[in-house]
Short mmCIF file of C-alpha atoms in Angstrom, two decimals:
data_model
loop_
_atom_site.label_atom_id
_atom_site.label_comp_id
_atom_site.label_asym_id
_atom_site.label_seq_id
_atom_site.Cartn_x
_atom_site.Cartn_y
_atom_site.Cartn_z
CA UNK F 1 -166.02 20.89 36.78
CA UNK F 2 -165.95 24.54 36.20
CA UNK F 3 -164.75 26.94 38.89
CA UNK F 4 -166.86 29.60 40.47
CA UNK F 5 -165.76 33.33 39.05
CA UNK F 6 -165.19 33.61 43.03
CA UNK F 7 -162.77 30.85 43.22
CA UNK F 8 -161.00 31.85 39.93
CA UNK F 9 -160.54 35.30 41.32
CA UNK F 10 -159.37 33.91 44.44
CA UNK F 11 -156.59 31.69 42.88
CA UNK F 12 -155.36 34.05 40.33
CA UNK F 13 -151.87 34.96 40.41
CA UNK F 14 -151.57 36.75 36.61
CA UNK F 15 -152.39 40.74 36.15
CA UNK F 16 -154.20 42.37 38.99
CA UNK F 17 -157.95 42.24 39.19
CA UNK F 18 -160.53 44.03 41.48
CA UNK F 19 -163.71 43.59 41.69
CA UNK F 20 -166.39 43.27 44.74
CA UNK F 21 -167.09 39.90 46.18
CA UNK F 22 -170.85 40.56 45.35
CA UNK F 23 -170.46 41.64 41.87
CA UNK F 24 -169.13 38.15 41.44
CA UNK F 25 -171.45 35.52 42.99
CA UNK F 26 -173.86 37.85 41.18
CA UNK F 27 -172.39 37.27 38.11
CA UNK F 28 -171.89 33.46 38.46
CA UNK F 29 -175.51 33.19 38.68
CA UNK F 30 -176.11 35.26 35.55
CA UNK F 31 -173.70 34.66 33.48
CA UNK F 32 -174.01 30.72 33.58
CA UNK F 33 -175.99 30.51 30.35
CA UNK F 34 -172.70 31.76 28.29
CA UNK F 35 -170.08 30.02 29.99
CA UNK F 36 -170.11 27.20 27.38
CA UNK F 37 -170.83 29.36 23.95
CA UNK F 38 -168.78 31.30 21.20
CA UNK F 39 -169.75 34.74 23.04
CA UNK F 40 -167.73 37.94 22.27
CA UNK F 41 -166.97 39.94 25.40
CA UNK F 42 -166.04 44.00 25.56
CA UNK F 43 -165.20 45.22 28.91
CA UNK F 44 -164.62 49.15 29.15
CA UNK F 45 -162.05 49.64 31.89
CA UNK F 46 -159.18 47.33 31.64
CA UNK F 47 -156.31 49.14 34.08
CA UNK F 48 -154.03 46.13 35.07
CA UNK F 49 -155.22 43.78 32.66
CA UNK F 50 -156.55 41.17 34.92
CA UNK F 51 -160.28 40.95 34.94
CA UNK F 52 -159.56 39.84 30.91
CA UNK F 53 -156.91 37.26 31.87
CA UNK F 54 -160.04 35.92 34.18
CA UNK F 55 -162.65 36.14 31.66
CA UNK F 56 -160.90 33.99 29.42
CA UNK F 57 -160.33 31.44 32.13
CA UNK F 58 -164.01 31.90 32.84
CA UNK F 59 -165.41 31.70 29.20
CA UNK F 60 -163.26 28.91 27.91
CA UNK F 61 -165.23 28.75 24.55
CA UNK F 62 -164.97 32.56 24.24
CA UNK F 63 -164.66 33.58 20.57
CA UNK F 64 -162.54 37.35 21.70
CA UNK F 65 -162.81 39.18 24.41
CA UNK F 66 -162.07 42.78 23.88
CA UNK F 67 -160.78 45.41 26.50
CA UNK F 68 -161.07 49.00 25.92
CA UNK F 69 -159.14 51.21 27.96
CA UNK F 70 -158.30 55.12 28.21
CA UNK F 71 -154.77 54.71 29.46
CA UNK F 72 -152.18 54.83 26.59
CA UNK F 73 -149.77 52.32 28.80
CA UNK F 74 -152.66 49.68 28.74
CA UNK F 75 -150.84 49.20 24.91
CA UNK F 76 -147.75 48.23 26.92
CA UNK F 77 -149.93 44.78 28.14
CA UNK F 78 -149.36 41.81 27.09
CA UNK F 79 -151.37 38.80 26.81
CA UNK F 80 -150.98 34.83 26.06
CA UNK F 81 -154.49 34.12 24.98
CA UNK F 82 -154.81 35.65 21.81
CA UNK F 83 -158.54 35.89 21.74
CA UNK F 84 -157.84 39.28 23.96
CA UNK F 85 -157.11 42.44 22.33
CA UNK F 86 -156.81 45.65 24.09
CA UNK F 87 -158.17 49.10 22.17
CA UNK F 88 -156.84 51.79 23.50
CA UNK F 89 -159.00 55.29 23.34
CA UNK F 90 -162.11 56.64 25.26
CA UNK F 91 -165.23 54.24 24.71
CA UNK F 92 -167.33 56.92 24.60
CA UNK F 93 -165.56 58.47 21.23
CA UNK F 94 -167.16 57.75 18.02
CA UNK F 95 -163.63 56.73 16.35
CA UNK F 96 -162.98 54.45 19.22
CA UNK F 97 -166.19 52.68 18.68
CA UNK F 98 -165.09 52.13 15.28
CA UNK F 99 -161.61 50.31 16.29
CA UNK F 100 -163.99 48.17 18.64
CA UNK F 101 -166.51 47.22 16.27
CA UNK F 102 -163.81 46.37 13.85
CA UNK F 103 -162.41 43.54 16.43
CA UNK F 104 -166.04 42.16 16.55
CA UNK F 105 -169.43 43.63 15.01
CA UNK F 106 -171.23 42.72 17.49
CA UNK F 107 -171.35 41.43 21.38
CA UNK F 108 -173.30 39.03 23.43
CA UNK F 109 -171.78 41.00 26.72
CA UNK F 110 -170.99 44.65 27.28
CA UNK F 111 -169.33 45.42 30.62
CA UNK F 112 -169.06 48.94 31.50
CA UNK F 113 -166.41 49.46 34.45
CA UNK F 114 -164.70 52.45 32.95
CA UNK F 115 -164.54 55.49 34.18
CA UNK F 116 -168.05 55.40 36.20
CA UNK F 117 -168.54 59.37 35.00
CA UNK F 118 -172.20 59.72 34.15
CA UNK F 119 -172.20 61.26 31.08
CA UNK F 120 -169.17 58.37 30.44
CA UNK F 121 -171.52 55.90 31.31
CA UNK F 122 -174.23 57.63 29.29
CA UNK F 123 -172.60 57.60 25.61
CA UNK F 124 -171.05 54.41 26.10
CA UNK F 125 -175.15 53.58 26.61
CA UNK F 126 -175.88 54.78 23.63
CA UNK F 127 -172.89 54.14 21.39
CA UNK F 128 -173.01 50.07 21.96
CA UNK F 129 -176.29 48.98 23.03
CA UNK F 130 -177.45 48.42 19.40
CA UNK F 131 -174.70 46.39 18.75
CA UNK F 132 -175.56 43.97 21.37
CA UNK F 133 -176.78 40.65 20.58
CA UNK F 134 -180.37 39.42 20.82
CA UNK F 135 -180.64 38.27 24.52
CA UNK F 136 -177.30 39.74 25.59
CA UNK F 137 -176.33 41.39 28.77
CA UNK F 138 -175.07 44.75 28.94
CA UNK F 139 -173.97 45.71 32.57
CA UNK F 140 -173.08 48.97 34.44
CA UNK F 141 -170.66 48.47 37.14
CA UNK F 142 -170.05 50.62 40.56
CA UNK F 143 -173.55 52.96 40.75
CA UNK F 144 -172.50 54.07 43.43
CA UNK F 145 -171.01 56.42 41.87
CA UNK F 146 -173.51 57.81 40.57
CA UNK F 147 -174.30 59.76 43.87
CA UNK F 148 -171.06 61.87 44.27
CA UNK F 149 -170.54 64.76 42.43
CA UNK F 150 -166.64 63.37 41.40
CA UNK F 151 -168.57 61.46 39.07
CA UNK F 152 -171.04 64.01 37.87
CA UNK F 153 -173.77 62.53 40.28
CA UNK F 154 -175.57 63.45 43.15
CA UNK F 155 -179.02 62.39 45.05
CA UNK F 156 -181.21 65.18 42.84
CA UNK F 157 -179.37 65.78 39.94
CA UNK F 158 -181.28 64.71 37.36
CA UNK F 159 -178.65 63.49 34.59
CA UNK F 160 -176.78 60.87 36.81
CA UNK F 161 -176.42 57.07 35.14
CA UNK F 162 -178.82 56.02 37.92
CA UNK F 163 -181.53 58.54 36.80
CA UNK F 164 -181.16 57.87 33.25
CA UNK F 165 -181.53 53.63 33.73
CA UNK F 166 -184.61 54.98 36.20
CA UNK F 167 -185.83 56.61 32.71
CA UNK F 168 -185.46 53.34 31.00
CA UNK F 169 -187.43 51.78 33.51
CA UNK F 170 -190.24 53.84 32.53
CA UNK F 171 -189.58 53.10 28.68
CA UNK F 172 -189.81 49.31 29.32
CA UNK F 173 -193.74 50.46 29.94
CA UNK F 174 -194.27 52.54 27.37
CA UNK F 175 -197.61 50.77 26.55
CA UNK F 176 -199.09 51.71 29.13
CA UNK F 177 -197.86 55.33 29.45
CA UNK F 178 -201.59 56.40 28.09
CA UNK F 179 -200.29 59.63 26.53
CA UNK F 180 -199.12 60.94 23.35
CA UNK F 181 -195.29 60.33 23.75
CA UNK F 182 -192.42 58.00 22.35
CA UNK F 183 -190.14 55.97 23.89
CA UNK F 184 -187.26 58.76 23.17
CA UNK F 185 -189.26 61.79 24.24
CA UNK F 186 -188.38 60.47 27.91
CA UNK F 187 -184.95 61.06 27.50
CA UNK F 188 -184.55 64.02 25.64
CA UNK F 189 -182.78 66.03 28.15
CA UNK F 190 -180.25 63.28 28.48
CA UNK F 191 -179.86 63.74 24.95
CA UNK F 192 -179.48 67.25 24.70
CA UNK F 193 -177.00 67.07 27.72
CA UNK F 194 -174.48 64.52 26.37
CA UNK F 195 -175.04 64.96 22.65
CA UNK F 196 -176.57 61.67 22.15
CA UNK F 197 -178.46 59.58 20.60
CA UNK F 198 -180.74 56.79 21.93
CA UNK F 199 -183.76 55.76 18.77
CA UNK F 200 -186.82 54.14 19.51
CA UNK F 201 -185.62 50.98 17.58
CA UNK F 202 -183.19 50.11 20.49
CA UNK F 203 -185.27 51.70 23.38
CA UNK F 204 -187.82 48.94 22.54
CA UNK F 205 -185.20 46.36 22.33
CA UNK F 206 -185.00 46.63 26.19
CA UNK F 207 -186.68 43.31 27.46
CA UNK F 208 -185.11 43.53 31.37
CA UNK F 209 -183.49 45.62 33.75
CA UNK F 210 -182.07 44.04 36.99
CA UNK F 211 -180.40 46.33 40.27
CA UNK F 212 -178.43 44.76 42.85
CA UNK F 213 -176.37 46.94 45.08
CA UNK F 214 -174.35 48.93 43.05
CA UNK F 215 -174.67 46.67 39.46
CA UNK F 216 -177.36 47.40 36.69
CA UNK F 217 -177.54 44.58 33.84
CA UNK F 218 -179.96 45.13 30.78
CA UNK F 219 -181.03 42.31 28.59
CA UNK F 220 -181.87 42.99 24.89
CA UNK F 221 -184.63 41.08 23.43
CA UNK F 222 -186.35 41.69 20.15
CA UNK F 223 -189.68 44.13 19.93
CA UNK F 224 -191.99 41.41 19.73
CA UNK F 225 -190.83 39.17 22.60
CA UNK F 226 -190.66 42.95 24.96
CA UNK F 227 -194.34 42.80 24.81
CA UNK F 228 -196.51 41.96 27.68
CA UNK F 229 -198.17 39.46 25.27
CA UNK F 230 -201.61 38.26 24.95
CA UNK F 231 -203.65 36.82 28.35
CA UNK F 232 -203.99 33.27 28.91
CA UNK F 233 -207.29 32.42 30.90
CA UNK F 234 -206.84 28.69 32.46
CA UNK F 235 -209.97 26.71 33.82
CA UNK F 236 -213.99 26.74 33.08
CA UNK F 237 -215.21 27.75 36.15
CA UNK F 238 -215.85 31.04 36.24
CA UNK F 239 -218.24 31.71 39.90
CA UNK F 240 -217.01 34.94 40.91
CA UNK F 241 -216.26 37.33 37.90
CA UNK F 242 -218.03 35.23 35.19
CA UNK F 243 -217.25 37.61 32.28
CA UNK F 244 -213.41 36.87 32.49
CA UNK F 245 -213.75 33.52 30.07
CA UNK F 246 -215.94 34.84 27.45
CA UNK F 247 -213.30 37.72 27.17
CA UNK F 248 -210.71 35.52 26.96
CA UNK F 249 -209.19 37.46 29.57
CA UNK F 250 -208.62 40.98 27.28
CA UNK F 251 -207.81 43.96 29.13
CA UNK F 252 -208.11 47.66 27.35
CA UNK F 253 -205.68 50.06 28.87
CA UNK F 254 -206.96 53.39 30.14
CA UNK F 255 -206.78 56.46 28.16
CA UNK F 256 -204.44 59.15 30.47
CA UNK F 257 -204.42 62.51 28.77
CA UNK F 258 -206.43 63.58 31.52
CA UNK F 259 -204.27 62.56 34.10
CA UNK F 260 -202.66 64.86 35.99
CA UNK F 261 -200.08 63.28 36.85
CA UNK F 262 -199.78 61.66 33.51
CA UNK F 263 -198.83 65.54 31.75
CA UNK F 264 -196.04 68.05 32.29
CA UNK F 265 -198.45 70.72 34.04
CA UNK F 266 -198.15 68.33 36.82
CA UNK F 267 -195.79 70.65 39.40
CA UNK F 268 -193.35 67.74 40.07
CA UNK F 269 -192.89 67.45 36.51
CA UNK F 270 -192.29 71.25 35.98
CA UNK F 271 -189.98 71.13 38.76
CA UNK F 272 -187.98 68.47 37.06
CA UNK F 273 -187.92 70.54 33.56
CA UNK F 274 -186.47 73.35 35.45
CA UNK F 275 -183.87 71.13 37.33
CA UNK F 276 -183.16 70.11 33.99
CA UNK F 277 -183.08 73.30 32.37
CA UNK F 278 -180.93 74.28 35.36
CA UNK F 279 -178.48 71.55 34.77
CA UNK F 280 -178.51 72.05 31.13
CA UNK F 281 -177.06 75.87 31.90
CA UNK F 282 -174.34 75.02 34.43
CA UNK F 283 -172.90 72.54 31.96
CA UNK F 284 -172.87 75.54 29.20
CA UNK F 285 -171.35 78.00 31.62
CA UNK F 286 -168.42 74.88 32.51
CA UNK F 287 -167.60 74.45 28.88
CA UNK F 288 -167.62 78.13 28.92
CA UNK F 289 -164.63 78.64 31.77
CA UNK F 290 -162.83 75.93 30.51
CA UNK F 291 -162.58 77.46 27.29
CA UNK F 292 -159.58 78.77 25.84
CA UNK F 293 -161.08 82.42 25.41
CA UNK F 294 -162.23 82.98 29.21
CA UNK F 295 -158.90 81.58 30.13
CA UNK F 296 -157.12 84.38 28.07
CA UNK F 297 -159.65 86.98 29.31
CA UNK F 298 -159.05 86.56 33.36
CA UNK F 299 -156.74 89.10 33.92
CA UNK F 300 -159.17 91.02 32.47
CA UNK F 301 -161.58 90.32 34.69
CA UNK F 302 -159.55 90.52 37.51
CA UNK F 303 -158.81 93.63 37.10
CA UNK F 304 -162.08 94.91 36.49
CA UNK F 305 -163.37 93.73 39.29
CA UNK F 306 -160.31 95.56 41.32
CA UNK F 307 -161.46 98.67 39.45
CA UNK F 308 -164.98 98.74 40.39
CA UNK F 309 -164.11 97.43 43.99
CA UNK F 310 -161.57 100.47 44.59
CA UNK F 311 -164.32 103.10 42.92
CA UNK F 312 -167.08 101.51 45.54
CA UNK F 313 -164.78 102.46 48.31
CA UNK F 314 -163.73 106.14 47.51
#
């Protein structure tokens, strides 16, 4: 009989693991379907080491389960199950991508409990959801950061994790968007933002997207099996509505270039350009003082401002 994640969590006694109590009778109930095939794993956000010791144990037929950490003394783990292996770099680097893709080339589960940083969370998005597997899970741990500024979130700020997965709610109904726009034209400031890259031909690979407190997971499906499909009309009696059968239940959907709510002249949507636009400008002028040339210049600046202070004041 296999044990609960709960239970295994509960009884382990190897490298430290931490997760919440919900995140794992929430995972027991979705992660069943894997628990007895080949799957590869990648977490992002090993620290201790634990959490893989436990996914092996969980995932008995696991073919590897790769960790990905920041921390340069994750190297210094060490681990009896050699289907783990540790990469040590930030996930959302291109080159570190690389050394993880060359452990496995692609994954049937992508857990993201890094470093819960939106723009973190973001790339790493970007960078491995194509090279999930058809009807994997990728999840996005701890949203709750994504509403304190530590993180680079907050309530209105438009380029936190949990207003970009809001955007990809959106994107799962593209079909019925009834205006001139792709899938990626949603998240263009995103993109812009964090210097990524999201194409249509994984934006319509998005099939679900589940919340529970504090836990996004995303399941990847092909195009064709995204759709809505075609209508199924059961029975022969038709009393009410009598068209419906000889229709075979088709359904046109409405044009919406005329909606105003549908188009960016809508105020709310103006309002959220310029938040945007706003945002956009406070991360140039940050990348500005942290640069090595304003750094160099504050004395400067200090005294200039002492200068024009003292001449106000004679």
């Amino acid at each position: 009989m296999h044990k609960t994640l709960t239970q295994l969590y509960l009884e382990h006694e190897g490298k430290i693991a931490h997760k919440w109590i919900s995140y794992l009778k929430f995972y027991d109930s979705v992660f069943l379907k894997f628990k007895n095939m080949p799957i590869n794993l990648l977490e992002i956000g090993v620290q201790n080491g634990g959490s893989l010791e436990i996914w092996s144990q969980y995932f008995k037929k696991a073919a590897k389960i790769v960790g990905c950490d920041i921390n340069s003394r994750c190297k210094e783990l060490i681990f009896s199950d050699p289907r783990i292996r540790v990469i040590i770099g930030d996930a959302s680097q291109e080159d570190t991508k690389k050394q993880i893709i060359s452990e496995s080339s692609t994954f049937n589960l992508i857990i993201d409990d890094g470093s819960h940083k939106s723009s973190d969370v973001i790339k790493n998005f970007a960078l491995y959801f194509p090279y999930l597997e058809k009807n994997g899970i990728y999840i996005i741990e701890d949203l709750h950061c994504s509403y304190w500024k530590e993180f680079e979130g907050g309530l209105y700020y438009p380029y936190t994790t949990v207003g970009f997965l809001k955007k990809l709610v959106d994107i799962i109904h593209h079909p019925y968007w009834g205006v001139a726009m792709k899938r990626d034209d949603l998240i263009r400031g995103f993109e812009k933002v964090y210097g990524i890259r999201i194409g249509n031909e994984s934006l319509c690979q998005i099939y679900k997207i589940e919340f529970v407190n504090s836990i996004c997971m995303i399941t990847k499906s092909a195009e064709e099996e995204t759709s809505i499909g075609k209508p199924i009309v059961a029975g022969k009696v038709a009393q009410v509505i009598p068209g419906v059968k000889d229709s075979e239940g088709a359904v046109s959907f409405p044009d919406q270039k005329g909606n105003f709510w549908s188009n960016e002249t809508n105020p709310d949507f103006v309002e959220e350009k310029l938040l945007q636009q706003l945002a956009e400008k406070e991360e140039e002028i940050e990348k500005i003082k942290n640069s090595f040339s304003w750094k160099i210049t504050k004395p400067i600046r200090f005294f200039q401002k002492l200068l024009k202070n003292t001449t106000k004041y004679q």
